[in-house]
CSV table of C-alpha atoms in Angstrom, one decimal:
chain,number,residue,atom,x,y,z
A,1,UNK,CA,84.4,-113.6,31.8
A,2,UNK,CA,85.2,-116.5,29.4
A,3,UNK,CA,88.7,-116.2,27.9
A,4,UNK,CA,88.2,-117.2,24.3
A,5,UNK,CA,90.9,-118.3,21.1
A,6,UNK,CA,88.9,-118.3,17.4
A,7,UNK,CA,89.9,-120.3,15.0
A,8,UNK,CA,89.2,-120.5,11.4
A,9,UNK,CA,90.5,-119.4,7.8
A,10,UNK,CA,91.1,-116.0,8.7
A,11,UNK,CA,93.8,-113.4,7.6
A,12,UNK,CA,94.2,-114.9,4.3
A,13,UNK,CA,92.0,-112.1,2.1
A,14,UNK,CA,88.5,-114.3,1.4
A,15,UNK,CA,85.6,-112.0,1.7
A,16,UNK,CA,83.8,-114.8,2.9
A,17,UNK,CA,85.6,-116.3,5.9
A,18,UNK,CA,86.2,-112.6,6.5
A,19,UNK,CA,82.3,-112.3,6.7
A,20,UNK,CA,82.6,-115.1,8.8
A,21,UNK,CA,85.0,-113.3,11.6
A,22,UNK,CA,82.8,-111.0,12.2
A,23,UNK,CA,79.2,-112.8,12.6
A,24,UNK,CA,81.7,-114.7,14.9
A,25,UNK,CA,82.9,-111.7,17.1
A,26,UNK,CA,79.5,-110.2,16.8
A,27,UNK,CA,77.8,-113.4,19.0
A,28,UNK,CA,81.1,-114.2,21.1
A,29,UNK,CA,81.0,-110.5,22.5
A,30,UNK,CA,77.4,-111.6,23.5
A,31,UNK,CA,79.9,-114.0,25.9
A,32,UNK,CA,83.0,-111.9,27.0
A,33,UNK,CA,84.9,-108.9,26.2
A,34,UNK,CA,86.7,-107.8,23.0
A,35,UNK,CA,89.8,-108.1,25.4
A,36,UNK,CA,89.2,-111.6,26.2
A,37,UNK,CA,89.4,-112.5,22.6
A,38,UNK,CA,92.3,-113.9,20.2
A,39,UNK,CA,92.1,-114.6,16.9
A,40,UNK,CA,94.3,-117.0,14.8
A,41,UNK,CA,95.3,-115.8,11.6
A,42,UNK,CA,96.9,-115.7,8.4
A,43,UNK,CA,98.1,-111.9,8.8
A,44,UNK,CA,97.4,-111.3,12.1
A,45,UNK,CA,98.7,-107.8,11.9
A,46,UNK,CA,95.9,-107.1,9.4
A,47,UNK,CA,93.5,-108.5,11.5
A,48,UNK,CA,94.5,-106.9,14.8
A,49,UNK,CA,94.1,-103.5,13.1
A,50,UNK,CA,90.9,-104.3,11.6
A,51,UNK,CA,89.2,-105.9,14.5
A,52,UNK,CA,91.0,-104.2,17.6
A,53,UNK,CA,91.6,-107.5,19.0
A,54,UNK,CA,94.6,-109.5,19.9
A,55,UNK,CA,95.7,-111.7,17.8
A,56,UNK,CA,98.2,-114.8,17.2
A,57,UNK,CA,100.1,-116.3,14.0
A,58,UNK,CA,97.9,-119.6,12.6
A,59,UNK,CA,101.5,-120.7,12.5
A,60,UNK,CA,102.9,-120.3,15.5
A,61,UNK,CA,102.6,-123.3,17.7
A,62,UNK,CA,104.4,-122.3,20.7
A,63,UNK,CA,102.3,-118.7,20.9
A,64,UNK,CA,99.1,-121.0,20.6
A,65,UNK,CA,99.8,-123.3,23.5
A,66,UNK,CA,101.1,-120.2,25.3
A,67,UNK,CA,97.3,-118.7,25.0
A,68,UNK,CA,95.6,-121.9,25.0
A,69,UNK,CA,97.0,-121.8,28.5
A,70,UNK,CA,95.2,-118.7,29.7
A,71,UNK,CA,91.7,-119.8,27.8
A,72,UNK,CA,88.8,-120.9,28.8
A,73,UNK,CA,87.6,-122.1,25.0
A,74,UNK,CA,88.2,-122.6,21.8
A,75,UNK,CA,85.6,-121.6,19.4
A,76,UNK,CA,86.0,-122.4,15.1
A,77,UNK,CA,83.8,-120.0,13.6
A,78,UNK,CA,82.5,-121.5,10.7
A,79,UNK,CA,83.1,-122.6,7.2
A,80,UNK,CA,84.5,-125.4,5.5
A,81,UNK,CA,87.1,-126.1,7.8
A,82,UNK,CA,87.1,-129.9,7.6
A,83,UNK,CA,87.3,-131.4,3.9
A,84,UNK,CA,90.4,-132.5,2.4
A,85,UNK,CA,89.8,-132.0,-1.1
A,86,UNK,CA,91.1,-128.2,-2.0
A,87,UNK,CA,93.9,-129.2,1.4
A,88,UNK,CA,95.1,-132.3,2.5
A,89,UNK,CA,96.7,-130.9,4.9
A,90,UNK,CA,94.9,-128.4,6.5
A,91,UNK,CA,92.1,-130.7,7.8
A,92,UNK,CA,94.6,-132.4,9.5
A,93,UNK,CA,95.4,-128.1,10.9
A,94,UNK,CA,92.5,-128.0,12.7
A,95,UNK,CA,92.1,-131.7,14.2
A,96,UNK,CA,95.9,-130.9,15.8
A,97,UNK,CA,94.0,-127.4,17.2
A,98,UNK,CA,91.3,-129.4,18.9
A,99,UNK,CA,93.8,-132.3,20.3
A,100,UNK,CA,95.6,-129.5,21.5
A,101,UNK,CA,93.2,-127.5,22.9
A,102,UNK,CA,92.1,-130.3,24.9
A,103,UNK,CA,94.9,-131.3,26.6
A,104,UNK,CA,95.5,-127.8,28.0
A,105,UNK,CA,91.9,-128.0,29.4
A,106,UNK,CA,89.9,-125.9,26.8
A,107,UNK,CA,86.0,-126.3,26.1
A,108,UNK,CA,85.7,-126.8,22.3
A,109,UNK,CA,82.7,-125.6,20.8
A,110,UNK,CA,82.7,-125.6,16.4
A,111,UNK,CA,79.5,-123.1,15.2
A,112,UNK,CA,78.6,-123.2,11.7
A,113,UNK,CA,80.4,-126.0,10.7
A,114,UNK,CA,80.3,-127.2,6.5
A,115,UNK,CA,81.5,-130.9,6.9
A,116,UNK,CA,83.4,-132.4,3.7
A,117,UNK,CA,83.8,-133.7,1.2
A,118,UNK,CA,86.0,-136.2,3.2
A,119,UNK,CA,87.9,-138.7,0.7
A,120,UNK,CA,90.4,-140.0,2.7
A,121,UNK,CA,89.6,-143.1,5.0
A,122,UNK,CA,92.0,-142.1,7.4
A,123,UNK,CA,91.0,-138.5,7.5
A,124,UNK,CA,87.3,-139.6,8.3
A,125,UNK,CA,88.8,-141.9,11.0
A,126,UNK,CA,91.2,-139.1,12.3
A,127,UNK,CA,88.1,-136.6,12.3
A,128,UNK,CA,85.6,-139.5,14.2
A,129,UNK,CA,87.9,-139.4,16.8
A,130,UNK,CA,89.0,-136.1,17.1
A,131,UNK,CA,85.7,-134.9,17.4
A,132,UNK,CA,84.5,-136.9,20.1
A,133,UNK,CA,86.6,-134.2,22.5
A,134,UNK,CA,84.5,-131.3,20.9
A,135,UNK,CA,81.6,-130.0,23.0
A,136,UNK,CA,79.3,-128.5,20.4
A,137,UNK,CA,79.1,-128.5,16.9
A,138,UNK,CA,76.9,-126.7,15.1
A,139,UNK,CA,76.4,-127.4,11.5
A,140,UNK,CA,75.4,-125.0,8.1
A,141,UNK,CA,73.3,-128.0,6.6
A,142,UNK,CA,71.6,-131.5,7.2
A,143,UNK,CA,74.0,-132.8,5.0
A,144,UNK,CA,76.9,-131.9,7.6
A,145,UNK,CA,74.7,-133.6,10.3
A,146,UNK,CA,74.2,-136.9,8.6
A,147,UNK,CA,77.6,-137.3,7.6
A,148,UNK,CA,79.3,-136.6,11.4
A,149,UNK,CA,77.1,-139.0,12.6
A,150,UNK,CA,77.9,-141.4,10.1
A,151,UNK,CA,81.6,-140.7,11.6
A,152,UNK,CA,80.1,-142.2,15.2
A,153,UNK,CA,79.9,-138.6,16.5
A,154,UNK,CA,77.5,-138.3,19.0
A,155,UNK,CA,73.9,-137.1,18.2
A,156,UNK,CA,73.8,-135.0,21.4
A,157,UNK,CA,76.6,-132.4,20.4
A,158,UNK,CA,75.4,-131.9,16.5
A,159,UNK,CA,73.1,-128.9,16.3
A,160,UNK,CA,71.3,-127.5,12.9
A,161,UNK,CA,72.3,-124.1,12.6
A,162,UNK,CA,73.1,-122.1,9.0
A,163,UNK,CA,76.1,-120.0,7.9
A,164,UNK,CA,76.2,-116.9,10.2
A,165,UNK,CA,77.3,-114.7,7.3
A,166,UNK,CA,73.5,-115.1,6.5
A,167,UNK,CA,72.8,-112.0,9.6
A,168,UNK,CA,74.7,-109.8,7.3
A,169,UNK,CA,73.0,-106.9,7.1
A,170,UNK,CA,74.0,-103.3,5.5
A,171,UNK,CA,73.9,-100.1,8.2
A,172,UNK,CA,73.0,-98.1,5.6
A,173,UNK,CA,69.5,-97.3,4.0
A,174,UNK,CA,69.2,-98.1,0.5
A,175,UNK,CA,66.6,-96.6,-2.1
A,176,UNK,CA,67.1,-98.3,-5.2
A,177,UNK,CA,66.1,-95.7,-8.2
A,178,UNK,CA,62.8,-97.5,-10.3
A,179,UNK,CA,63.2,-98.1,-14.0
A,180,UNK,CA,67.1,-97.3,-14.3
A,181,UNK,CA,69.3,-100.5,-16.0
A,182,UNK,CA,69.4,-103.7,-14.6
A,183,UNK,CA,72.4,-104.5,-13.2
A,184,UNK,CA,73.9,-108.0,-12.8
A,185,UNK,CA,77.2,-108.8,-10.5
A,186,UNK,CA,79.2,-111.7,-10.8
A,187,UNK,CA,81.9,-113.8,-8.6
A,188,UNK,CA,83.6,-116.0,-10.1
A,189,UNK,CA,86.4,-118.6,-9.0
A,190,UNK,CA,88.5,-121.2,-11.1
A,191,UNK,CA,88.3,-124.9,-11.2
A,192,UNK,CA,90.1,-127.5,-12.7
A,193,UNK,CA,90.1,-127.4,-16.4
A,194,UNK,CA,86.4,-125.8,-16.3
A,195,UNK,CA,86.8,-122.4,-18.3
A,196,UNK,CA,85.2,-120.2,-16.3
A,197,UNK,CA,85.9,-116.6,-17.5
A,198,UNK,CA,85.7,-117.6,-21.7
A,199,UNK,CA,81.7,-119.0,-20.9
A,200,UNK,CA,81.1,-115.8,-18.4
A,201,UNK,CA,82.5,-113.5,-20.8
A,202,UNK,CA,80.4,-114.6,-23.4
A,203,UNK,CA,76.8,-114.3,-20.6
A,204,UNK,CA,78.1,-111.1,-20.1
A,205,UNK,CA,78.9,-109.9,-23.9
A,206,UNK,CA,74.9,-111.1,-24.3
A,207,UNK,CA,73.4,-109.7,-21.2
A,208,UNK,CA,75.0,-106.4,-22.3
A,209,UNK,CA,73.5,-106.7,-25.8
A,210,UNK,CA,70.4,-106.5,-24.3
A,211,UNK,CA,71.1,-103.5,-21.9
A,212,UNK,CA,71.9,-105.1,-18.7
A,213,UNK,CA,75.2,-103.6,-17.0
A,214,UNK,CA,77.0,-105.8,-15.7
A,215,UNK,CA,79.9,-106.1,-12.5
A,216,UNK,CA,82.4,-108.1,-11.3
A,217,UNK,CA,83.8,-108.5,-8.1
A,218,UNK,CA,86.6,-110.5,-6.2
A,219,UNK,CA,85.5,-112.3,-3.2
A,220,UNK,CA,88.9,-114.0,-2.8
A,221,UNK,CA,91.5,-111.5,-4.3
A,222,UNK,CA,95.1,-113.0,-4.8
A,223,UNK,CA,92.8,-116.0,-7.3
A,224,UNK,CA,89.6,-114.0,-8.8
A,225,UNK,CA,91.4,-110.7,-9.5
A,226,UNK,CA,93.1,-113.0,-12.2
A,227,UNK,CA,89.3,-114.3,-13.8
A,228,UNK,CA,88.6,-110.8,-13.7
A,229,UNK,CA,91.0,-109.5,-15.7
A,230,UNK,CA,90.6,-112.2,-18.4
A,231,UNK,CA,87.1,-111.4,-18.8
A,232,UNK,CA,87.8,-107.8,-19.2
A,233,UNK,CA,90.5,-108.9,-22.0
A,234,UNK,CA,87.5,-110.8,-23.5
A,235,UNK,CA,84.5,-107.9,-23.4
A,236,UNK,CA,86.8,-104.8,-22.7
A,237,UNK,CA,85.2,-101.6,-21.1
A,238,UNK,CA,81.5,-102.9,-21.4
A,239,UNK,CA,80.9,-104.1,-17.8
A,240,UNK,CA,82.1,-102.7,-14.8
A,241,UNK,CA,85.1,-104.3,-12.9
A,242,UNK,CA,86.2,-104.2,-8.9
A,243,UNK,CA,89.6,-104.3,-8.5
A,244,UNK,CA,90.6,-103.4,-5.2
A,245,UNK,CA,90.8,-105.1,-2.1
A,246,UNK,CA,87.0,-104.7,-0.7
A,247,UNK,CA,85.9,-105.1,3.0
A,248,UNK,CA,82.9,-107.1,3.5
A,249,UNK,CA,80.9,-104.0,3.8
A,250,UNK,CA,81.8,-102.6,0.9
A,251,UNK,CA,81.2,-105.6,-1.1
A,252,UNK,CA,77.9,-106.0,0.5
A,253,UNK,CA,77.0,-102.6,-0.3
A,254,UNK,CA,77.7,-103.2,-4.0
A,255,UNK,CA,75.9,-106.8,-3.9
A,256,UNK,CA,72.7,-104.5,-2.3
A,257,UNK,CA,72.2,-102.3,-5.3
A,258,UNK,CA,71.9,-105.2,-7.5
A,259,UNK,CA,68.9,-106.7,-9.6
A,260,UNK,CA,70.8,-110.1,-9.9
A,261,UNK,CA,74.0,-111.9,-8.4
A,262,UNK,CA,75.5,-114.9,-10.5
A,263,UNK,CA,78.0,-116.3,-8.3
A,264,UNK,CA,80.2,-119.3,-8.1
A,265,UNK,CA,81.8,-118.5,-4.5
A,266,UNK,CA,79.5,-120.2,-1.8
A,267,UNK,CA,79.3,-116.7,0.2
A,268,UNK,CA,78.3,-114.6,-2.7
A,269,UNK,CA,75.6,-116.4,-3.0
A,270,UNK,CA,74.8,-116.2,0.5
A,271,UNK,CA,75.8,-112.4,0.4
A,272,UNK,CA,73.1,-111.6,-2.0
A,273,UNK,CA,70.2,-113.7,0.2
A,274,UNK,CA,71.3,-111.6,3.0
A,275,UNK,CA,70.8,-108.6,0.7
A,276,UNK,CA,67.5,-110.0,-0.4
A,277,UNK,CA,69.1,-109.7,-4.2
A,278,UNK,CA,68.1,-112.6,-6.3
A,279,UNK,CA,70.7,-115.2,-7.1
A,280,UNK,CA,71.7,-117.3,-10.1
A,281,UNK,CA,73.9,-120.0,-8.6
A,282,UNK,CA,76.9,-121.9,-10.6
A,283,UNK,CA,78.1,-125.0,-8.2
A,284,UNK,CA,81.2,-126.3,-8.3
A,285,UNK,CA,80.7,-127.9,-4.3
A,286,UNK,CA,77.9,-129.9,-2.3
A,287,UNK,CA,78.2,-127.0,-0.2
A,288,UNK,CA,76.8,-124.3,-2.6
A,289,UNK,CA,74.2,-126.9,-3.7
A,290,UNK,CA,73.2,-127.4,-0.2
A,291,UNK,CA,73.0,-123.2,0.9
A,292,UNK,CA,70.6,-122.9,-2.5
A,293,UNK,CA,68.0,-125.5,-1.4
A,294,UNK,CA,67.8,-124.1,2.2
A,295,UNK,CA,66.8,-120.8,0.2
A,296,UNK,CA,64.0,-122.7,-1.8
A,297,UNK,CA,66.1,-122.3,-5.1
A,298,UNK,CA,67.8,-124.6,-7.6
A,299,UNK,CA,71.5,-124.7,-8.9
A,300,UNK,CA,71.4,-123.5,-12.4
A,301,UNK,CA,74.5,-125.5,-13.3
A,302,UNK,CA,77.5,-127.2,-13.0
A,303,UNK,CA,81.1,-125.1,-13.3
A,304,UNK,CA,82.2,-127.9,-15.5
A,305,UNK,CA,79.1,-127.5,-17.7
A,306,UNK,CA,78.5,-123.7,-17.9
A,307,UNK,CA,75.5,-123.6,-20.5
A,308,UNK,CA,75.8,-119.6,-21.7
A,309,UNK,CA,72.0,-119.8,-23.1
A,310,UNK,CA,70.8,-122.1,-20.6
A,311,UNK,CA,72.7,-118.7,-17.8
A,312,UNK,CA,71.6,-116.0,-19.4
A,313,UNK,CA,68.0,-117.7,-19.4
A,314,UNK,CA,68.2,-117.9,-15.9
A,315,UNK,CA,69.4,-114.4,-15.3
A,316,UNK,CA,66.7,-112.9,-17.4
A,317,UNK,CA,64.0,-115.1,-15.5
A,318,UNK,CA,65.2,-114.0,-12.4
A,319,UNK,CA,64.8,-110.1,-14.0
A,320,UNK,CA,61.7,-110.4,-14.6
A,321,UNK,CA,60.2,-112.2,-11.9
A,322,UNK,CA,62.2,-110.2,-9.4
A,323,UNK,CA,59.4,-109.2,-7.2
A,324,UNK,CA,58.4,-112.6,-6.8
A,325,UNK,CA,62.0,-114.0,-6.2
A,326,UNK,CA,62.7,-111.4,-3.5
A,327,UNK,CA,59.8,-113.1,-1.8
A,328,UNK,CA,60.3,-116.4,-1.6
A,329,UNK,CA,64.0,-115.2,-0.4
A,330,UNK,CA,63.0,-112.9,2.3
A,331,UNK,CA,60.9,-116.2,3.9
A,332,UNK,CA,63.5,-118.5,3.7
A,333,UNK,CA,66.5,-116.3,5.1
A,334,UNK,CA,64.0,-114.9,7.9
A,335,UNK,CA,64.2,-119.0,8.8
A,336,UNK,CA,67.9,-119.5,8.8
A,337,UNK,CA,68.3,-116.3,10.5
A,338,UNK,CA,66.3,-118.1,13.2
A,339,UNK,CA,68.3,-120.8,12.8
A,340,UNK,CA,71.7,-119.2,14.3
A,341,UNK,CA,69.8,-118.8,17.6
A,342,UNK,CA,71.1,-122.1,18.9
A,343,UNK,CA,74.8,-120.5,18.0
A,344,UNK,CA,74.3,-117.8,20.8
A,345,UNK,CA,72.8,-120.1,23.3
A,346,UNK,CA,75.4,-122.1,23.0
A,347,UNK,CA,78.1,-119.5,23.5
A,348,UNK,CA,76.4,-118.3,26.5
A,349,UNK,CA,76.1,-121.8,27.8
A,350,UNK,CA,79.8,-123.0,28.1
C-alpha cells in the first residue's frame, strides 16, 4: 500500500481548504490506508483529532524529511497553492516541498491545482522548473492549464479536473418548508481599501426591507469574524449572524437551507453549487471569475466596485427565477463532478 504525505493550506481555520482535506482523504483512501497517511499542517494537533490521521508541523523541516523518507508520494491537494500575490513567500513553501520530495525519491502528483496570479519573473521561472519534477498536475480551470504551459511545463502531465470541494454533498435529507421567508447568506472577506462590510450592510438593510432574512457566515474565522461584526454594528439584530468556529458540515448544512448565497470567498461560492443553492458572486480573484463561468453564471461585480442596487438586483433575480437557476446549476456541477474522475485515476495509477 502507497505511503502517502498531503500537502496543502491545512490547519490554519479556512472552511475552504478544510473542505479541500477532506475531498482529498476521501479519493487518497481510494489508494491506501488512513494509516498510511500524513498530513502537513498549520495545527496539526487539531487536525490529528479531527481526521484520525497522523500528522506533521508545516514547519518542521527535519520531521518532513524524516517521513518523506518512509513515503512513497507526495500528493498537494488542491487550491491556490502557487500565486504570490496574497504570499510571497509561501509559493516559494511549496516549490522547496517538491524539490525536497524529490530528492528523497517521492512521486509527486498536484490534484486540483488553481495556478496564479504569478507576478514575479523569478517566481514563474522558479515554478517552470520546479515543476518539471512533478508527475501529475491536475488543474481547477483552463486558465491554470494555459498558463503552466506557457511556463514550458509539459502538456502530458497537465490534466483538466475542477475543485474537489465541488463532491460536497450533505448526509442529511433536507425538506425545505414552501412559501416560508427567503433567506439570503453571505461570506464576506476584506480587500485592500474596498469597503466591503459598509456596501454589504447597506444590501442587507434593503434586502430585509423587503422581507428577506438574511445570514452571515465566516468561512475563514480569525479575518471574516471581524466583517461580521462590523456589519452587525451597522444593521444590528436584523439578520442573523454565525459566530462560531463551523466544520465544513455544519456550514454546508446552513448554505443548503438557503434561497440565495452572495459570497466573496471562492469556496462559498462553490459550497452553494454543491448545494444546488443559487449564487450571487462578488470577485475579487481570476479564480472566482473562472469557478462562475464553469457553472454557466456571470460575476455580478467587482469587490472594488460593489454596486448595492446593481446586488440587490441580482439577488432578487436570482429569487425569483430560482427554479430555473437551480437548473442550469445542477447541469453544470453534474459535469465538474465528472470532471474529478481523472483525480482518482490518477491516484490509483502512481
Amino acid at each position: 500500500m502507497k505511503k502517502v504525505l498531503l500537502a496543502g493550506y491545512y490547519g490554519f481555520g479556512n472552511l475552504g481548504d478544510e473542505a479541500i482535506l477532506e475531498m482529498a482523504l476521501e479519493q487518497i483512501l481510494e489508494i491506501t490506508e488512513r494509516n498510511n497517511i500524513t498530513i502537513l499542517s498549520g495545527n496539526k494537533e487539531a487536525t490529528r483529532k479531527k481526521y484520525n490521521i497522523d500528522t506533521i508541523d508545516r514547519y518542521n523541516v527535519f520531521s518532513i524529511i524524516k517521513k518523506l523518507k518512509s513515503s512513497d508520494v507526495l500528493v498537494f491537494g488542491g487550491g491556490s497553492l502557487l500565486q504570490d500575490v496574497t504570499s510571497k513567500r509561501s509559493i516559494y513553501y511549496y516549490l522547496f516541498l517538491i524539490r525536497l520530495a524529490k530528492f528523497m525519491n517521492n512521486k509527486i502528483v498536484m490534484l486540483s491545482q488553481g495556478i496564479g496570479p504569478i507576478i514575479n519573473e523569478k517566481s514563474k521561472s522558479a515554478v517552470s522548473s520546479t515543476l518539471r519534477m512533478v508527475n501529475y498536475i491536475t488543474v481547477r480551470d483552463k486558465h491554470s492549464k494555459e498558463f503552466l504551459e506557457s511556463l514550458g511545463v509539459d502538456k502530458k502531465k497537465i490534466f483538466l479536473s475542477t475543485d474537489p470541494v465541488i463532491n460536497l454533498r450533505t448526509g442529511k435529507i433536507i425538506k425545505k418548508q414552501q412559501n416560508c421567508t427567503k433567506k439570503v447568506c453571505f461570506s464576506l472577506r476584506n480587500w485592500k481599501n474596498a469597503n466591503v462590510s459598509e456596501k454589504i450592510s447597506q444590501v442587507a438593510d434593503k434586502l430585509i426591507k423587503n422581507g428577506i432574512e438574511c445570514h452571515f457566515i465566516p468561512f475563514y474565522y480569525n479575518e471574516d469574524l471581524e466583517l461580521i461584526n462590523e456589519v452587525e454594528k451597522n444593521i444590528g439584530t436584523k439578520a442573523v449572524y454565525y459566530k462560531e468556529r463551523l466544520s465544513t458540515r455544519e456550514a454546508f448544512d446552513i448554505i443548503i437551507n438557503m434561497d440565495v448565497m452572495v459570497g466573496v470567498r471562492l469556496h462559498s461560492l462553490i459550497f452553494a453549487a454543491a448545494a444546488n443553492v443559487p449564487f450571487v458572486a462578488v470577485s475579487y480573484d481570476h479564480k472566482v471569475d473562472h469557478f462562475v463561468n464553469s457553472v454557466s453564471m456571470k460575476v455580478a461585480c467587482k469587490i472594488d466596485n460593489i454596486d448595492v442596487e446593481l446586488l440587490c438586483d441580482e439577488i432578487i433575480k436570482k429569487i425569483e427565477n430560482e427554479d430555473e437557476e437551480k437548473k442550469i446549476l445542477q447541469e453544470s456541477v453534474l459535469k465538474l463532478r465528472e470532471l474529478t474522475n481523472i483525480n482518482y485515476k490518477i491516484l490509483k495509477e502512481i
